[in-house]
Tab-separated table of C-alpha atoms in Angstrom:
chain	number	residue	atom	x	y	z
A	1	MET	CA	-7.084	-1.559	21.582
A	2	SER	CA	-9.971	0.991	20.110
A	3	ASN	CA	-9.648	0.839	16.381
A	4	LEU	CA	-10.278	4.839	15.589
A	5	LEU	CA	-8.182	7.204	17.940
A	6	VAL	CA	-10.889	10.140	19.090
A	7	GLU	CA	-8.866	13.853	20.239
A	8	ILE	CA	-10.358	16.550	21.074
A	9	SER	CA	-7.898	20.415	21.056
A	10	ASP	CA	-8.394	24.106	19.467
A	11	CYS	CA	-11.697	22.621	18.637
A	12	ILE	CA	-11.030	20.248	16.521
A	13	ALA	CA	-12.058	16.420	15.974
A	14	THR	CA	-8.906	14.895	14.716
A	15	LEU	CA	-11.022	10.968	13.899
A	16	THR	CA	-7.356	8.033	13.721
A	17	LEU	CA	-7.441	4.901	12.279
A	18	ASN	CA	-5.803	2.778	14.873
A	19	ARG	CA	-5.166	-0.422	12.599
A	20	PRO	CA	-1.490	0.423	11.289
A	21	GLU	CA	-0.486	-3.247	11.313
A	22	VAL	CA	-3.114	-3.716	7.831
A	23	MET	CA	-3.036	-0.535	6.798
A	24	ASN	CA	-6.275	0.477	8.915
A	25	ALA	CA	-7.801	-2.216	6.715
A	26	LEU	CA	-11.530	-1.261	7.882
A	27	ASN	CA	-13.848	-3.524	8.955
A	28	TYR	CA	-17.397	-3.810	11.210
A	29	ASP	CA	-15.738	-3.346	14.382
A	30	VAL	CA	-13.733	0.533	13.070
A	31	PHE	CA	-17.738	1.715	11.800
A	32	LYS	CA	-19.061	0.789	14.907
A	33	GLU	CA	-16.485	2.707	16.761
A	34	LEU	CA	-17.309	5.803	14.160
A	35	GLU	CA	-20.537	4.971	13.781
A	36	SER	CA	-20.448	6.336	17.816
A	37	ALA	CA	-17.684	9.177	17.513
A	38	VAL	CA	-20.272	10.643	14.453
A	39	ALA	CA	-23.111	10.395	16.270
A	40	ASP	CA	-21.372	12.573	19.265
A	41	LEU	CA	-19.278	15.119	16.871
A	42	ALA	CA	-22.715	15.669	15.622
A	43	SER	CA	-24.560	17.507	19.385
A	44	ARG	CA	-21.660	19.035	19.631
A	45	GLU	CA	-20.873	22.823	19.900
A	46	ASP	CA	-17.438	22.670	20.417
A	47	VAL	CA	-15.757	21.680	17.032
A	48	GLY	CA	-15.362	23.829	14.354
A	49	CYS	CA	-14.618	21.107	11.868
A	50	VAL	CA	-13.235	17.359	11.997
A	51	ILE	CA	-10.041	16.097	10.313
A	52	LEU	CA	-10.123	12.201	8.842
A	53	CYS	CA	-6.380	10.179	9.661
A	54	GLY	CA	-5.101	7.123	9.544
A	55	ALA	CA	-2.022	5.935	11.551
A	56	GLY	CA	0.432	4.354	10.648
A	57	ARG	CA	2.200	3.381	7.487
A	58	ALA	CA	-0.922	4.456	4.916
A	59	PHE	CA	-4.685	6.042	5.708
A	60	SER	CA	-6.076	2.418	4.276
A	61	SER	CA	-6.379	-0.263	2.568
A	62	GLY	CA	-9.359	-0.285	2.235
A	63	HIS	CA	-12.155	-2.758	2.992
A	64	ASP	CA	-10.998	-5.686	5.363
A	65	LEU	CA	-10.358	-8.700	2.402
A	66	ASN	CA	-11.150	-11.009	6.028
A	67	ASP	CA	-14.861	-9.408	6.744
A	68	ILE	CA	-15.569	-9.692	2.822
A	69	ASP	CA	-14.061	-13.328	3.473
A	70	ALA	CA	-16.835	-13.925	6.142
A	71	GLY	CA	-19.772	-12.659	4.733
A	72	ALA	CA	-19.418	-9.663	6.201
A	73	GLU	CA	-20.150	-7.714	2.670
A	74	ALA	CA	-23.698	-8.654	2.276
A	75	ASP	CA	-23.900	-8.863	6.175
A	76	HIS	CA	-23.426	-5.225	7.506
A	77	ALA	CA	-23.537	-3.464	4.058
A	78	GLU	CA	-26.291	-1.253	5.258
A	79	PHE	CA	-25.376	-0.303	8.092
A	80	GLU	CA	-21.938	0.725	7.247
A	81	ALA	CA	-23.726	3.026	4.350
A	82	LYS	CA	-26.215	4.723	6.371
A	83	VAL	CA	-22.535	5.242	9.044
A	84	LEU	CA	-20.828	7.396	6.179
A	85	GLU	CA	-24.994	8.992	4.774
A	86	GLN	CA	-23.694	10.201	9.039
A	87	LEU	CA	-20.784	11.488	8.257
A	88	ALA	CA	-21.572	13.421	5.646
A	89	ALA	CA	-24.242	14.726	7.679
A	90	LEU	CA	-22.188	16.470	9.668
A	91	PRO	CA	-22.792	19.452	10.673
A	92	MET	CA	-19.435	20.707	10.465
A	93	PRO	CA	-16.848	20.952	8.215
A	94	THR	CA	-14.643	17.269	7.634
A	95	ILE	CA	-12.016	16.929	5.960
A	96	ALA	CA	-10.082	13.859	4.762
A	97	ARG	CA	-5.824	14.153	5.511
A	98	VAL	CA	-5.219	10.741	2.927
A	99	HIS	CA	-1.559	9.984	2.567
A	100	LYS	CA	0.346	6.128	1.041
A	101	TYR	CA	-2.345	4.347	-0.061
A	102	CYS	CA	-6.727	5.147	-0.115
A	103	PHE	CA	-8.834	1.740	-2.259
A	104	THR	CA	-11.823	1.307	-2.058
A	105	GLY	CA	-13.823	1.326	0.411
A	106	ALA	CA	-11.590	3.581	1.808
A	107	LEU	CA	-12.125	5.977	-1.146
A	108	GLU	CA	-16.184	5.706	-0.168
A	109	LEU	CA	-14.828	7.126	3.185
A	110	ILE	CA	-12.989	10.372	2.069
A	111	LEU	CA	-15.355	10.858	0.248
A	112	ALA	CA	-18.234	11.215	2.527
A	113	CYS	CA	-15.723	13.782	3.891
A	114	ASP	CA	-15.919	17.478	2.697
A	115	LEU	CA	-12.351	18.090	1.499
A	116	ILE	CA	-9.602	15.570	0.549
A	117	PHE	CA	-6.082	16.432	1.796
A	118	ILE	CA	-3.453	14.296	0.316
A	119	ASP	CA	0.166	13.787	0.759
A	120	GLU	CA	2.214	13.405	-3.560
A	121	ASP	CA	3.480	9.487	-2.490
A	122	THR	CA	-0.357	8.613	-2.425
A	123	ARG	CA	-1.903	6.680	-4.759
A	124	LEU	CA	-5.917	6.342	-4.809
A	125	ALA	CA	-9.213	3.089	-6.338
A	126	ASP	CA	-11.704	2.019	-7.326
A	127	THR	CA	-10.941	-1.755	-6.505
A	128	HIS	CA	-14.274	-3.492	-6.766
A	129	SER	CA	-14.093	-4.324	-10.307
A	130	LYS	CA	-10.426	-6.744	-9.563
A	131	TRP	CA	-12.511	-8.782	-6.428
A	132	GLY	CA	-15.420	-9.314	-8.266
A	133	LEU	CA	-17.265	-7.078	-6.216
A	134	SER	CA	-20.325	-4.270	-6.756
A	135	PRO	CA	-19.848	-0.437	-4.869
A	136	VAL	CA	-22.387	-1.254	-1.600
A	137	TRP	CA	-20.389	2.249	-0.102
A	138	GLY	CA	-22.040	5.180	-2.491
A	139	MET	CA	-18.878	4.389	-4.749
A	140	THR	CA	-21.503	4.664	-7.493
A	141	GLN	CA	-22.786	7.738	-6.329
A	142	ARG	CA	-20.630	9.973	-4.651
A	143	LEU	CA	-16.981	9.126	-6.942
A	144	PRO	CA	-18.898	11.121	-10.053
A	145	ARG	CA	-20.426	13.921	-7.935
A	146	ARG	CA	-16.703	14.800	-7.626
A	147	VAL	CA	-14.302	13.606	-10.729
A	148	GLY	CA	-17.871	13.464	-13.516
A	149	ALA	CA	-19.477	10.340	-15.490
A	150	ALA	CA	-16.920	9.716	-17.627
A	151	ARG	CA	-14.206	9.857	-15.262
A	152	ALA	CA	-15.280	7.393	-12.343
A	153	LYS	CA	-16.663	4.616	-15.420
A	154	ASP	CA	-12.572	5.181	-15.679
A	155	MET	CA	-11.333	3.933	-12.108
A	156	MET	CA	-14.808	2.052	-11.512
A	157	PHE	CA	-13.447	-0.397	-14.225
A	158	SER	CA	-9.721	-0.190	-14.929
A	159	ALA	CA	-9.042	0.001	-10.680
A	160	ARG	CA	-5.611	1.474	-11.818
A	161	LEU	CA	-4.050	3.893	-8.920
A	162	VAL	CA	-4.709	7.725	-9.468
A	163	GLY	CA	-1.670	9.547	-7.923
A	164	ALA	CA	-1.927	12.600	-7.044
A	165	GLN	CA	-1.462	15.000	-9.054
A	166	GLU	CA	-3.451	13.514	-11.887
A	167	ALA	CA	-5.901	12.886	-8.377
A	168	LEU	CA	-5.870	16.496	-8.227
A	169	ALA	CA	-6.717	17.614	-12.013
A	170	ILE	CA	-9.748	15.759	-12.400
A	171	GLY	CA	-11.576	17.064	-8.668
A	172	LEU	CA	-10.720	14.013	-6.536
A	173	VAL	CA	-9.291	16.451	-4.019
A	174	GLU	CA	-8.292	19.685	-2.534
A	175	LYS	CA	-4.905	19.809	-2.299
A	176	VAL	CA	-1.706	18.165	-2.869
A	177	CYS	CA	0.834	18.482	-0.002
A	178	ALA	CA	4.325	17.098	0.551
A	179	VAL	CA	4.576	14.114	2.208
A	180	ASP	CA	6.008	16.021	5.560
A	181	SER	CA	4.119	18.582	5.091
A	182	LEU	CA	0.092	16.632	5.421
A	183	GLU	CA	-0.231	16.760	8.847
A	184	GLU	CA	0.630	20.530	9.054
A	185	GLU	CA	-1.170	21.619	6.380
A	186	THR	CA	-3.879	20.385	7.316
A	187	LEU	CA	-4.197	21.009	10.929
A	188	ALA	CA	-3.279	24.833	10.265
A	189	TYR	CA	-6.201	25.026	7.044
A	190	ALA	CA	-8.651	22.872	10.367
A	191	ARG	CA	-7.637	25.897	12.222
A	192	GLU	CA	-8.846	28.666	9.981
A	193	VAL	CA	-11.823	27.258	8.845
A	194	ALA	CA	-12.600	26.610	12.954
A	195	ASN	CA	-12.541	30.136	14.514
A	196	ASN	CA	-14.936	31.594	11.141
A	197	SER	CA	-18.061	31.001	11.653
A	198	ARG	CA	-20.161	27.896	13.131
A	199	TYR	CA	-24.272	28.881	12.044
A	200	THR	CA	-22.611	29.894	8.860
A	201	HIS	CA	-21.207	26.312	8.366
A	202	ARG	CA	-24.142	25.233	9.264
A	203	VAL	CA	-26.420	26.917	7.257
A	204	CYS	CA	-24.089	26.128	3.913
A	205	LYS	CA	-23.221	22.391	4.288
A	206	ASP	CA	-27.410	22.189	5.163
A	207	ILE	CA	-28.203	24.363	2.261
A	208	LEU	CA	-25.861	22.463	-0.527
A	209	ASN	CA	-26.941	19.173	1.001
A	210	GLN	CA	-31.137	19.628	0.546
A	211	THR	CA	-30.239	21.493	-2.613
A	212	ASP	CA	-27.840	18.992	-4.271
A	213	GLY	CA	-29.389	18.470	-7.980
A	214	MET	CA	-31.154	20.616	-8.204
A	215	ALA	CA	-31.686	22.227	-11.330
A	216	LEU	CA	-30.199	26.396	-10.354
A	217	ALA	CA	-33.756	28.110	-10.250
A	218	GLN	CA	-35.161	25.869	-7.600
A	219	GLY	CA	-31.845	25.872	-6.079
A	220	LEU	CA	-31.724	29.668	-5.358
A	221	SER	CA	-35.157	29.352	-4.725
A	222	TYR	CA	-33.980	27.274	-1.831
A	223	GLU	CA	-31.776	29.333	-0.597
A	224	TYR	CA	-33.869	32.237	-0.454
A	225	ALA	CA	-36.115	30.587	1.603
A	226	ASN	CA	-34.148	28.267	3.335
A	227	SER	CA	-30.919	30.748	4.394
A	228	PRO	CA	-30.987	33.056	7.546
A	229	GLY	CA	-29.140	35.526	5.804
A	230	ALA	CA	-27.152	36.852	9.328
A	231	CYS	CA	-26.129	34.501	12.066
A	232	ASP	CA	-26.236	34.220	15.462
A	233	ASP	CA	-23.289	35.395	15.297
A	234	ALA	CA	-23.264	37.701	13.868
A	235	LYS	CA	-23.595	40.714	15.739
A	236	GLU	CA	-21.088	39.734	17.788
A	237	ARG	CA	-18.590	39.666	15.154
A	238	VAL	CA	-18.858	42.422	13.074
A	239	ALA	CA	-18.531	44.664	15.820
A	240	ASN	CA	-15.479	42.521	17.303
A	241	PHE	CA	-14.162	43.362	13.537
A	242	ILE	CA	-15.192	47.542	14.299
A	243	LYS	CA	-13.651	47.256	17.604
A	244	ASN	CA	-9.922	46.214	16.295
A	245	GLN	CA	-10.504	48.752	13.733
A	246	LYS	CA	-10.560	51.651	15.672
């Protein structure tokens, strides 16, 4: 059975963690399949948005403790971190659709996505300190970029559970949905994204990634020098708009 289900429909790719019997705990095999799926998506022109979600009763409990006990935390860390970098570098927008639980390694996974949507029952946490581990998949860099250094320290030091409304308030997630509408609302948003210009999305993501951490003046200079302005489908989109107004 595949550890990661891949479905592409209506220009939207859905990647589903598929180890529901262990609450989608992340192991090396999951990352191998994720690496393959991300590599395929990176070269596709027919996908306008990617949704990452989990099968069963929770998104993911985090890194599989059996993997850690066997020494895989050290053996595979660089590989898994690179897969998350590849996910973050995808040219199309990515949305993590998270329900119930998202702990530690799973939190590092969704932090590599552009947007995070959760349901109102979701709990998130960084429990590295609970287990005597240190982050190796990007937590120390991606979490403070989302919530600020002090809030990131709070989550890291306390290993406490963060509820849905707090996660929204501190900027950890972008949207909180009712439990029974998370999937529908995420898909509706993804469709809106996929209907917009993929060329524009690629340019915006690239500039955002390249200028992350730059001073404002440097970032502006980079945008002015590297943005094409009108993208490859601009003429067609404007023409269609004008045609429909007549």
